[in-house]
XYZ file of C-alpha atoms in Angstrom:
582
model
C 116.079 90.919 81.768
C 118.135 88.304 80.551
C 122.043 89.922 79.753
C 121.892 88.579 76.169
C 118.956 90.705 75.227
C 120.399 93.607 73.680
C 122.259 93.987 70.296
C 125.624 92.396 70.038
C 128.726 95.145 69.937
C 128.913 97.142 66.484
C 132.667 95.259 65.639
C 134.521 96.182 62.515
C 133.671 92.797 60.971
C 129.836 92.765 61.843
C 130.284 96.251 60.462
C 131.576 95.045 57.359
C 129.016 92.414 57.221
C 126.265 94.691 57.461
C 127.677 97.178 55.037
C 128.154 94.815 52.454
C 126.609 95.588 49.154
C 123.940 93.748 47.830
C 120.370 93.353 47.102
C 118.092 93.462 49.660
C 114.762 94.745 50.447
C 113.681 98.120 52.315
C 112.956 96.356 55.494
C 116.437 94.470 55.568
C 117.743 97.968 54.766
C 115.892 99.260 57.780
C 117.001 96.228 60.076
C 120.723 97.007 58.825
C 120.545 100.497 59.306
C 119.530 100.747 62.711
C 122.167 97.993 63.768
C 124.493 100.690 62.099
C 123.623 103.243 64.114
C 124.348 100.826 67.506
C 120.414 100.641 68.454
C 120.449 98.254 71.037
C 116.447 97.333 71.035
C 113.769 98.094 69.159
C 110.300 98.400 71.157
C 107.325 97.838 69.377
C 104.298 95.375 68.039
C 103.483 94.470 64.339
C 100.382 95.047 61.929
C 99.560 94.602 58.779
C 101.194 97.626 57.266
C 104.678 96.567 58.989
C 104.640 92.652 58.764
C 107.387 93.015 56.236
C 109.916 94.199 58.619
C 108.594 91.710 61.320
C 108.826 88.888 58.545
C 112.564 90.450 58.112
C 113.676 90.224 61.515
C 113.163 85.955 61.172
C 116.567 86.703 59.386
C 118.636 88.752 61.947
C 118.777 87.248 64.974
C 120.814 89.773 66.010
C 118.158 91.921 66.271
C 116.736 92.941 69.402
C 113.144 93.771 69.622
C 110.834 93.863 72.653
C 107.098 93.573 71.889
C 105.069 95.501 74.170
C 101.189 94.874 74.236
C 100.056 98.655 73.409
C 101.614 101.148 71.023
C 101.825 103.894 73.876
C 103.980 101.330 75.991
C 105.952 100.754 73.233
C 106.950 104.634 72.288
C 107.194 105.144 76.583
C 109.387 102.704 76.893
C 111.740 103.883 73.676
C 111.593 107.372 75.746
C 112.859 105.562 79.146
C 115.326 104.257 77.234
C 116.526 107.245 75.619
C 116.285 109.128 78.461
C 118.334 107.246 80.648
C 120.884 106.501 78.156
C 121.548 109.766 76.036
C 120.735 107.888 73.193
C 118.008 107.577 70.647
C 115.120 105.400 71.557
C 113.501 104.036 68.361
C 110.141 102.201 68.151
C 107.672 100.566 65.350
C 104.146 100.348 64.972
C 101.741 99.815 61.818
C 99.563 101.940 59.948
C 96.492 103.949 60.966
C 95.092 103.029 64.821
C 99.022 101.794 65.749
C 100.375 104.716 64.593
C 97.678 107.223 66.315
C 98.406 105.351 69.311
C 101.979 106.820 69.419
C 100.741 110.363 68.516
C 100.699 110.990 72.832
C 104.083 109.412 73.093
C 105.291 111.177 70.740
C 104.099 114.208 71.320
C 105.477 113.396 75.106
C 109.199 113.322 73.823
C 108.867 116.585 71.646
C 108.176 118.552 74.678
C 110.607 117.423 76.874
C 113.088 117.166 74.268
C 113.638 113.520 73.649
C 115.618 112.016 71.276
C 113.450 109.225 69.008
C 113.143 107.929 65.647
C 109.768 106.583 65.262
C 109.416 104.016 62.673
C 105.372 103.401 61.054
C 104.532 101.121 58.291
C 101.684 102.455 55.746
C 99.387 101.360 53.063
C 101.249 100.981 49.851
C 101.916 103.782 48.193
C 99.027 103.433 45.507
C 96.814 103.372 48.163
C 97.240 106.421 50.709
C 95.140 108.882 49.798
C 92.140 106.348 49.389
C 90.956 106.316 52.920
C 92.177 102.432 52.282
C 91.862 100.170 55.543
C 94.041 100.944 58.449
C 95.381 104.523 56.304
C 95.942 107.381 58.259
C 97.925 110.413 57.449
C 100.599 110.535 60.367
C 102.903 112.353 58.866
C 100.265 115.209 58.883
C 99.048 114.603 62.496
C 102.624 114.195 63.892
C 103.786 117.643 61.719
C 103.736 119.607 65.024
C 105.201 117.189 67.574
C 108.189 116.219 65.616
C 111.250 117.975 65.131
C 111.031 116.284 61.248
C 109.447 113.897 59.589
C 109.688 111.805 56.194
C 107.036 109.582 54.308
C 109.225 107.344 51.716
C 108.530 107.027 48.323
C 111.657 105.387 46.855
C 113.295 102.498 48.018
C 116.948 103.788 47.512
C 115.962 106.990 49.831
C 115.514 104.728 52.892
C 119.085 104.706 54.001
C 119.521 108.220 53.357
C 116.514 109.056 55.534
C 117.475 106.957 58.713
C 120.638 108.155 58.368
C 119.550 111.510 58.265
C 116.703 110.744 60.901
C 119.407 109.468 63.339
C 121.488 112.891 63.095
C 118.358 115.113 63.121
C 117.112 113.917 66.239
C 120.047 113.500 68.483
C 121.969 117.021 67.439
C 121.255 120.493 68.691
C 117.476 120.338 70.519
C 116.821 116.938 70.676
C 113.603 115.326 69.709
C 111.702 112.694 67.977
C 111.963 112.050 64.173
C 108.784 109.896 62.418
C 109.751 107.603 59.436
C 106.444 106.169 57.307
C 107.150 103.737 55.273
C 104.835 101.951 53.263
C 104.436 98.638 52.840
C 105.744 98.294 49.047
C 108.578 100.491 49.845
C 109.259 97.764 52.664
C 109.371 94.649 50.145
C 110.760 96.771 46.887
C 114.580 95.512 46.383
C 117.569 97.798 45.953
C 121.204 97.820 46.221
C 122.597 98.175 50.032
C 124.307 101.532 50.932
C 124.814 103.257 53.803
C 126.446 107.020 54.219
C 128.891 107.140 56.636
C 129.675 110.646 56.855
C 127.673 113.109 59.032
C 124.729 114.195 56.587
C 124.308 117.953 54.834
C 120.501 118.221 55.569
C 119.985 122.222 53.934
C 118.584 124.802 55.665
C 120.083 122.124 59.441
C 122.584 123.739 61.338
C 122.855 121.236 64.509
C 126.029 123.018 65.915
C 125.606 127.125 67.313
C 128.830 128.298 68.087
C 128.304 130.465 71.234
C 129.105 134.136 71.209
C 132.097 134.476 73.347
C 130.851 138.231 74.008
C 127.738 137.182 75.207
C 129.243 134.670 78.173
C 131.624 137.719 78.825
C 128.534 139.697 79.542
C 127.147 136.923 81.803
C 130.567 136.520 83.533
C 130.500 140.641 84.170
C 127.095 140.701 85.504
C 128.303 137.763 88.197
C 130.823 140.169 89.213
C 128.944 142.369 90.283
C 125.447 140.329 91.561
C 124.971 140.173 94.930
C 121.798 138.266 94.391
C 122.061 135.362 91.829
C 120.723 132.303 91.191
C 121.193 130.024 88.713
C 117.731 128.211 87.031
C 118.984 125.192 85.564
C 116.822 122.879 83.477
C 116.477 119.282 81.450
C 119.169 120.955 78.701
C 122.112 120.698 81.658
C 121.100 117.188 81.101
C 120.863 116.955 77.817
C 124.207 118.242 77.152
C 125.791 116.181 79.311
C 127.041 119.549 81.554
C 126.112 118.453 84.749
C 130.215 118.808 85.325
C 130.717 121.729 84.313
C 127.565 122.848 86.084
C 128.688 121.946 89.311
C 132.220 123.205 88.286
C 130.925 126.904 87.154
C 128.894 127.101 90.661
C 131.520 126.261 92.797
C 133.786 128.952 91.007
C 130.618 131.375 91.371
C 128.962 130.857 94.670
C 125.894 130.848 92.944
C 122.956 129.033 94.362
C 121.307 126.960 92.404
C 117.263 125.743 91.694
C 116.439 122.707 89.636
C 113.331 122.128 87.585
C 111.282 118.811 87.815
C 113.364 117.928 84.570
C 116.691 119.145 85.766
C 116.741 117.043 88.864
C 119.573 114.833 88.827
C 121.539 118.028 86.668
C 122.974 119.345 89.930
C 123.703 116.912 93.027
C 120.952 117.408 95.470
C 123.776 117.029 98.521
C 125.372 119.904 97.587
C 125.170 122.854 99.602
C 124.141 125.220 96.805
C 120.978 123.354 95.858
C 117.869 125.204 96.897
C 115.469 122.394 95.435
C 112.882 122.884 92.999
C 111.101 125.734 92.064
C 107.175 126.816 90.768
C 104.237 125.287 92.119
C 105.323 122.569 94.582
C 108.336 124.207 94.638
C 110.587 124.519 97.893
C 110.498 127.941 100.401
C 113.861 128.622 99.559
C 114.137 127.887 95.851
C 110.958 130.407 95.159
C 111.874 133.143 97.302
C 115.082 133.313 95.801
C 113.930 133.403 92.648
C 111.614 136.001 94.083
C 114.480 138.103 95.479
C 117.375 137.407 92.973
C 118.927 140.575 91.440
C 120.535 138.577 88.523
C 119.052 135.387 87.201
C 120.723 133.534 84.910
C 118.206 130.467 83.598
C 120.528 127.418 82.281
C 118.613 125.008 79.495
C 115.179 125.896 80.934
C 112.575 127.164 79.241
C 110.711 129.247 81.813
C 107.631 126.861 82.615
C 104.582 128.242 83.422
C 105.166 125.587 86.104
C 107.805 127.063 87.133
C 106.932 130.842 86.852
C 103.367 130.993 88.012
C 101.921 133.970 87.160
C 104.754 135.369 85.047
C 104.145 139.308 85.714
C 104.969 138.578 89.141
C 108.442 136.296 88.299
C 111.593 137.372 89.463
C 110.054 140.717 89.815
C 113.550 142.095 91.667
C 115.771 140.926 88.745
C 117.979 143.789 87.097
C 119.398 141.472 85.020
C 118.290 138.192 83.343
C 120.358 136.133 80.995
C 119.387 132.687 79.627
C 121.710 129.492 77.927
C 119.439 127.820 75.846
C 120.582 125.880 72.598
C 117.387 126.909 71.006
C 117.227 130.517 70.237
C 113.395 130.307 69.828
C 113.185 129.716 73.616
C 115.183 132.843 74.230
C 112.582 135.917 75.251
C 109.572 133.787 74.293
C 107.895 134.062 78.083
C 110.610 136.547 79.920
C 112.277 139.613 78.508
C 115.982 138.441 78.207
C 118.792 141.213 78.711
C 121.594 138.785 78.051
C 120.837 136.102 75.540
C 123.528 133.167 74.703
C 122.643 130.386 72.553
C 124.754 127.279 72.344
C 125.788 123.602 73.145
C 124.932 124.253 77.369
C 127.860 122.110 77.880
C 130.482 124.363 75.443
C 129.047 127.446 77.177
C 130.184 126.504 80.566
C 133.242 125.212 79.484
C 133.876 128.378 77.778
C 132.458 130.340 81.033
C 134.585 128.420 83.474
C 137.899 129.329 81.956
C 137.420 132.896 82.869
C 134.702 132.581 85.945
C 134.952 134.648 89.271
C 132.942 134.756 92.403
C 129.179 137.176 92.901
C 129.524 139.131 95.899
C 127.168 136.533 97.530
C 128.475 135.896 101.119
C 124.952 137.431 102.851
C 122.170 135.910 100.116
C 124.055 132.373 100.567
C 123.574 132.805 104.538
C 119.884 133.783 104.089
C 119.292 131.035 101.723
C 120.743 128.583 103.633
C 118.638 130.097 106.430
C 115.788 130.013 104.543
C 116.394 126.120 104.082
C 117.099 125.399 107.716
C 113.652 127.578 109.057
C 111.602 126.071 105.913
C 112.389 123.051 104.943
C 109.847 120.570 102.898
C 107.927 118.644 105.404
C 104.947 117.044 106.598
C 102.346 115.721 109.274
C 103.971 112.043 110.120
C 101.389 109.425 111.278
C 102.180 105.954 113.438
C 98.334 105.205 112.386
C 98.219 106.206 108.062
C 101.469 105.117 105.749
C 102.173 108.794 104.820
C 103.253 108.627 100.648
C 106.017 110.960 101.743
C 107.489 108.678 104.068
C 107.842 105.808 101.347
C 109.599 108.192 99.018
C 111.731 109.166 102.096
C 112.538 105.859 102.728
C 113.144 104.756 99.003
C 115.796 107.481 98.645
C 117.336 106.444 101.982
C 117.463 102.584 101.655
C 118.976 103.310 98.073
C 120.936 106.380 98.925
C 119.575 108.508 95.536
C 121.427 105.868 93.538
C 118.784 104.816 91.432
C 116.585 105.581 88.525
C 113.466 106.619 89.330
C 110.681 106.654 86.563
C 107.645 108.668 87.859
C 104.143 108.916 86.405
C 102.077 112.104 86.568
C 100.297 113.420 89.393
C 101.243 114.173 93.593
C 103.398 111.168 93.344
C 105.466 112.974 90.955
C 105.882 115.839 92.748
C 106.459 113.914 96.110
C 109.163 112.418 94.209
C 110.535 115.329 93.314
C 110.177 116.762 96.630
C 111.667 114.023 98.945
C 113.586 111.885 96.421
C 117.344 112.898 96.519
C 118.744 112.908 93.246
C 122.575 112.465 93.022
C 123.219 112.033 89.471
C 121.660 113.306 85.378
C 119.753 111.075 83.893
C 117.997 109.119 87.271
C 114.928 111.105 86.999
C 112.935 110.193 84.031
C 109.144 111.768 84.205
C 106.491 113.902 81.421
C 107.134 117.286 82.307
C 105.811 119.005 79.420
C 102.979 117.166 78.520
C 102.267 115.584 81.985
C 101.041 112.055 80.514
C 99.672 109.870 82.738
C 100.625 106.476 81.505
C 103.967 106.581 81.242
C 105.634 105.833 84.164
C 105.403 101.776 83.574
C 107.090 101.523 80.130
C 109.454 104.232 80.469
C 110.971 102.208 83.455
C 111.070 99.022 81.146
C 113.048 100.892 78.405
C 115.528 102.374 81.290
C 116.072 99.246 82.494
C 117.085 97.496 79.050
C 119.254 100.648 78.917
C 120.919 99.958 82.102
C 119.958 95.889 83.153
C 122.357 95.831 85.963
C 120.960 98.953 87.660
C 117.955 99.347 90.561
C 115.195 100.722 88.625
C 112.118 101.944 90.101
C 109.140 102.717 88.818
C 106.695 105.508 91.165
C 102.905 105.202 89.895
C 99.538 106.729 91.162
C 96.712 104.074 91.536
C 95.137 105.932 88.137
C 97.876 106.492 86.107
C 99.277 102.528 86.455
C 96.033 101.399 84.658
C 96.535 103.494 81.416
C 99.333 101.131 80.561
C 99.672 98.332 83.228
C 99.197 95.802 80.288
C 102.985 96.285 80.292
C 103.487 93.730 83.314
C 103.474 91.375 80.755
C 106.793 92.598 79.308
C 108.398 92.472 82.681
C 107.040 88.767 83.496
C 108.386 87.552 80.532
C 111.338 88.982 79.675
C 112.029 89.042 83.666
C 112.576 92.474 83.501
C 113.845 93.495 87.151
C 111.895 96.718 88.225
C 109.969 97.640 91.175
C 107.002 98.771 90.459
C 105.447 100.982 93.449
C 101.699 102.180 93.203
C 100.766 104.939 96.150
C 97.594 104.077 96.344
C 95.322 106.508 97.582
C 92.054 105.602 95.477
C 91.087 108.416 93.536
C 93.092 111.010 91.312
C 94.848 112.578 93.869
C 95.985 115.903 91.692
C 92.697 115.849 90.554
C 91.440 115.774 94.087
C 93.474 118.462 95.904
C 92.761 121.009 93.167
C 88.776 120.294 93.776
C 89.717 120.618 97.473
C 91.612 123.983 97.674
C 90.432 125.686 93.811
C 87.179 123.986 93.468
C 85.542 124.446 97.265
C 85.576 121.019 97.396
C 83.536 120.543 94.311
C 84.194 117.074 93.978
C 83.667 115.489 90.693
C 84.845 112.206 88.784
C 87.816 111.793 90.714
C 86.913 108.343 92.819
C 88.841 105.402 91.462
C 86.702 103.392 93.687
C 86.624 99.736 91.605
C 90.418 99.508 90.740
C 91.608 96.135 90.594
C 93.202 94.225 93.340
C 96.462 95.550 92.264
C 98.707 92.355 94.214
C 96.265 90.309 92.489
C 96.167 91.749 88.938
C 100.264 91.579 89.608
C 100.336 88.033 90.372
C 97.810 87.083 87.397
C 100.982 88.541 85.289
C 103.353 86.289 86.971
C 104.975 88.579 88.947
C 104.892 89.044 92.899
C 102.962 91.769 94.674
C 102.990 92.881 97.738
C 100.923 95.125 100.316
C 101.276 97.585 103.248
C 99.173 99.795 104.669
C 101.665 100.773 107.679
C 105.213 101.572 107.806
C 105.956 98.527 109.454
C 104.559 97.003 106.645
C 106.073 99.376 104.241
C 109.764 98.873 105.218
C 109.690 95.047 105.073
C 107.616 94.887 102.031
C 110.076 96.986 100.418
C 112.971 94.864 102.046
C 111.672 92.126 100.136
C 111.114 93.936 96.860
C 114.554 95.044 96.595
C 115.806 90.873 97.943
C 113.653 89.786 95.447
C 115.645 89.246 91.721
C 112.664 90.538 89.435
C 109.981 92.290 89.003
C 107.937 93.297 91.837
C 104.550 95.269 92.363
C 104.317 96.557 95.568
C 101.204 98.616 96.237
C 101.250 101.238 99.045
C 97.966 102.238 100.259
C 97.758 106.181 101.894
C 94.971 108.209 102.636
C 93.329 109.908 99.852
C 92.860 113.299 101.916
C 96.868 113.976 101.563
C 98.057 117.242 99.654
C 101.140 118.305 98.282
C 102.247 121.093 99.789
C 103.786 123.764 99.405
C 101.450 124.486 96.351
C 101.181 127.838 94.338
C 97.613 128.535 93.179
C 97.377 129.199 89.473
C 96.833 132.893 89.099
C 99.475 133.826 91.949
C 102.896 134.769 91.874
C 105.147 132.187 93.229
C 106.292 133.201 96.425
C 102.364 133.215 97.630
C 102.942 129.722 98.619
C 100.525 127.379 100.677
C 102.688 125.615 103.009
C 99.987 123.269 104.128
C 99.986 121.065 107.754
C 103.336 123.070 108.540
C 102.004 126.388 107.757
């Protein structure tokens, strides 16, 4: 992407220029706002509903917007973006069919916690209610998947509401916040003002102080553990407490199991690091969860991903206590003997002042036994390109420096398996909602985030095609990421349940017919590439990363591979399925 596409530095005397009191229209106050609250780029396509803030942004070339060529690339790529940057992705789409086509997006960040203000344009305001063309009532679908949302009826409201909007969605949980405006509100003049001070939304309380008797509980049940483990989730992330993390471990000895959206929360080098847990979760990570005799869960939510069958979870625990900043996650799947709700980041802080070591000398040895004897692995093949190989040698050639985007499906979890994550914020997948689709834009938006960085985006050969319209974006704006498809012709999750859950019961799950994937790549004006070896895969990826630009590169494996180890739904997590090594 070219370096001078992204908003110019919020200065004190652009500041003053876009503060400036006068008359101007809703969208101009929209435009203004957002450069107010330092949004970088907008991603997005117009409509009929919205064409007054397109018209607008004619008038402020300072004003970065990206137009993607679907709706759902345009909200995915606003989530990359936020995702990989801590700050809040914002989008815009039109009325009715645009804005239904964010509803999975959106519903995507609310899950995992995103931070987003989504920005709609609607009929005028005479009209909704009408069933007039290209109405829909979004801010009645959208009720349950944002964290708050506004339809504006007065003009002078506007900068009240994104102001508001901003604060709502990037304190305490984070999430997405819908704005729908309509299209008179958009052109109706009033006089420019925008609040500086943090808003007093009633009935919002974005801060929790923690109760200091509650980590003092935590800190006396560490004493005297000798079993602990520490379940740390996307909120270590969130919070920015991946130091403190690491800090509070070391001063513990407490080993340490990552969910798929905590990865990247706790270096994967270090020695306390058992891996992830649930499913397709490592040996060592599930039987200590399995074995644990305190468990102390750390912004994660208890997944049924991650506990399996939850009457058989942790079934050895005396004691569990759980850091969440939501209190509504606290006891809502596990009975929770120690409950502390706060800012994760605060907490440890707090903890680390007064922290003292678990009486874990023996369950460290047998962990890191259990590591050692059953370690994640797999049938290699001089013959077949083995999809765990190229995510083996993607994490090597760039040392777990990068930022992966994944889509949803086994390449996600090989990813998460035998990609090395070093740092927060380099792992950027759906957990919650698991949307297939959004490993493409999300990567786009992370790279605008970060355009000097290696971004890479991981893809199954069926979830590229839900939005692989968003080459286009790359080719044009030369957007720089590497785009990897492992290509095993059908829908491989899809597959290896029908395989091991369904007898082999195969239905619907052939992608036989998929496009030519180098050639669909180069018909976007970007460069593909092909292997079908390892040979082949190392240099083709030796190229991809020479090459400045985008590049597809579209690794083809046999569809018969599993991922393994793999929990049946319905068992308890340390009945595992270790597959070829079992």
């Amino acid at each position: 992407m070219e370096k001078n596409q992204r908003a110019p530095i919020l200065t004190s005397d652009l500041r003053a220029k876009l503060l400036k009191s006068d008359m101007v229209t809703g969208s101009e106050i929209l435009l203004r706002s957002l450069l107010l609250e330092q949004v970088e780029c907008v991603f997005g396509i117009p409509g009929g509903s919205i064409l007054n803030i397109y018209d607008a942004l004619l008038e402020m070339p300072d004003f970065i917007h990206l137009m993607t060529r679907h709706e759902q690339g345009a909200i995915h790529a606003a989530d990359g973006y936020a995702r990989a940057s801590g700050k809040v992705g914002v989008c815009f789409a039109t009325s009715g069919p645009g804005a239904t086509n964010l509803v999975t997006g959106i519903a995507t960040a609310y899950m995992d916690s995103v931070p987003l203000v989504v920005i709609t344009g609607n009929v005028p305001t005479a009209l909704i209610g009408t069933d007039a063309f290209q109405e829909a009532d979004i801010t009645s679908i959208t009720m349950p998947i944002t964290k708050h949302n506004y339809l504006v009826r007065n003009v002078e409201e506007l900068s009240k509401i994104i102001h508001e909007a901003f604060h709502i969605a990037s304190t305490g949980r984070k999430g997405p916040v819908l704005i729908d405006i309509p299209k008179d509100i958009s052109s109706q003049q009033t006089l420019f003002y925008y609040p500086e001070a943090a808003p007093i939304i009633r009935g919002y309380h974005s801060e929790i102080q923690p109760n200091l008797s509650q980590i003092e509980k935590i800190l006396l049940a560490i004493e005297s553990a000798e079993r602990p483990v520490i379940l740390a989730g996307a909120g270590i992330i969130h919070s920015e407490g991946s130091q403190e993390l690491i800090e509070f471990v070391e001063k513990t000895r407490i080993p340490v199991t990552t969910t798929l959206l905590g990865l990247g929360g706790f270096p994967s080098g270090n020695e306390y690091w058992m891996g992830m847990p649930g499913m397709h979760g490592t040996y060592a990570a599930n039987m200590a969860l399995q074995n644990c005799d305190l468990l102390i869960s750390i912004g994660a939510r208890f997944d049924d991903r991650v506990t399996m069958k939850t009457s058989g979870f942790a079934p050895k625990a005396k004691v569990i206590a759980h850091i969440d900043i939501d209190p509504a996650e606290i006891g809502k799947i596990l009975e929770t003997a120690i409950p502390c709700v706060g800012d994760i980041k605060t907490v440890l802080h707090l903890a680390n002042m007064q922290a003292k070591p678990a009486k874990s000398e023996a369950w460290l040895k047998e962990i890191q036994e259990n590591k050692k004897n059953y370690p994640l692995r797999y049938t290699d093949s001089e013959a077949a390109l083995k999809p765990q190989f190229v995510i083996e040698m993607m994490s090597e050639t760039t040392r777990g420096e990068a930022i992966v985007t994944t889509d949803v499906g086994q390449h996600q979890m090989w990813v998460a398996q035998f990609y090395k994550f070093k740092h927060p914020r380099s792992n950027i997948t759906s957990g919650g909602l698991g949307t297939m689709g959004f490993g493409l834009p999300s990567a786009i938006g992370a790279q605008v985030a970060f355009p000097e960085q290696l971004v890479i985006s991981i893809n199954g050969d069926g979830g590229i095609q839900m939005c692989i319209q968003e080459l286009a974006i790359c080719s044009i704006y030369n957007i720089p990421v590497k785009v990897v498809i492992i290509n095993n012709q059908v829908l491989g999750m899809i597959r290896q349940w029908q395989e091991l859950i369904y007898d082999n019961r195969f239905s619907h799950m052939d992608l036989n017919g998929s496009p030519d994937f180098v050639k669909l790549a180069e018909a976007y004006g970007i460069k593909g590439l092909r292997a079908t070896n390892k040979e082949e895969a190392r240099n083709v990826w030796k190229e991809a990363m020479e090459t400045n630009g985008p590049v597809l590169i579209d690794f083809v494996v046999r569809k018969e591979e599993n991922v393994y180890p793999m929990v049946s739904p319905g068992s308890a997590i340390d009945q595992m399925i270790m597959g070829d090594a079992e």
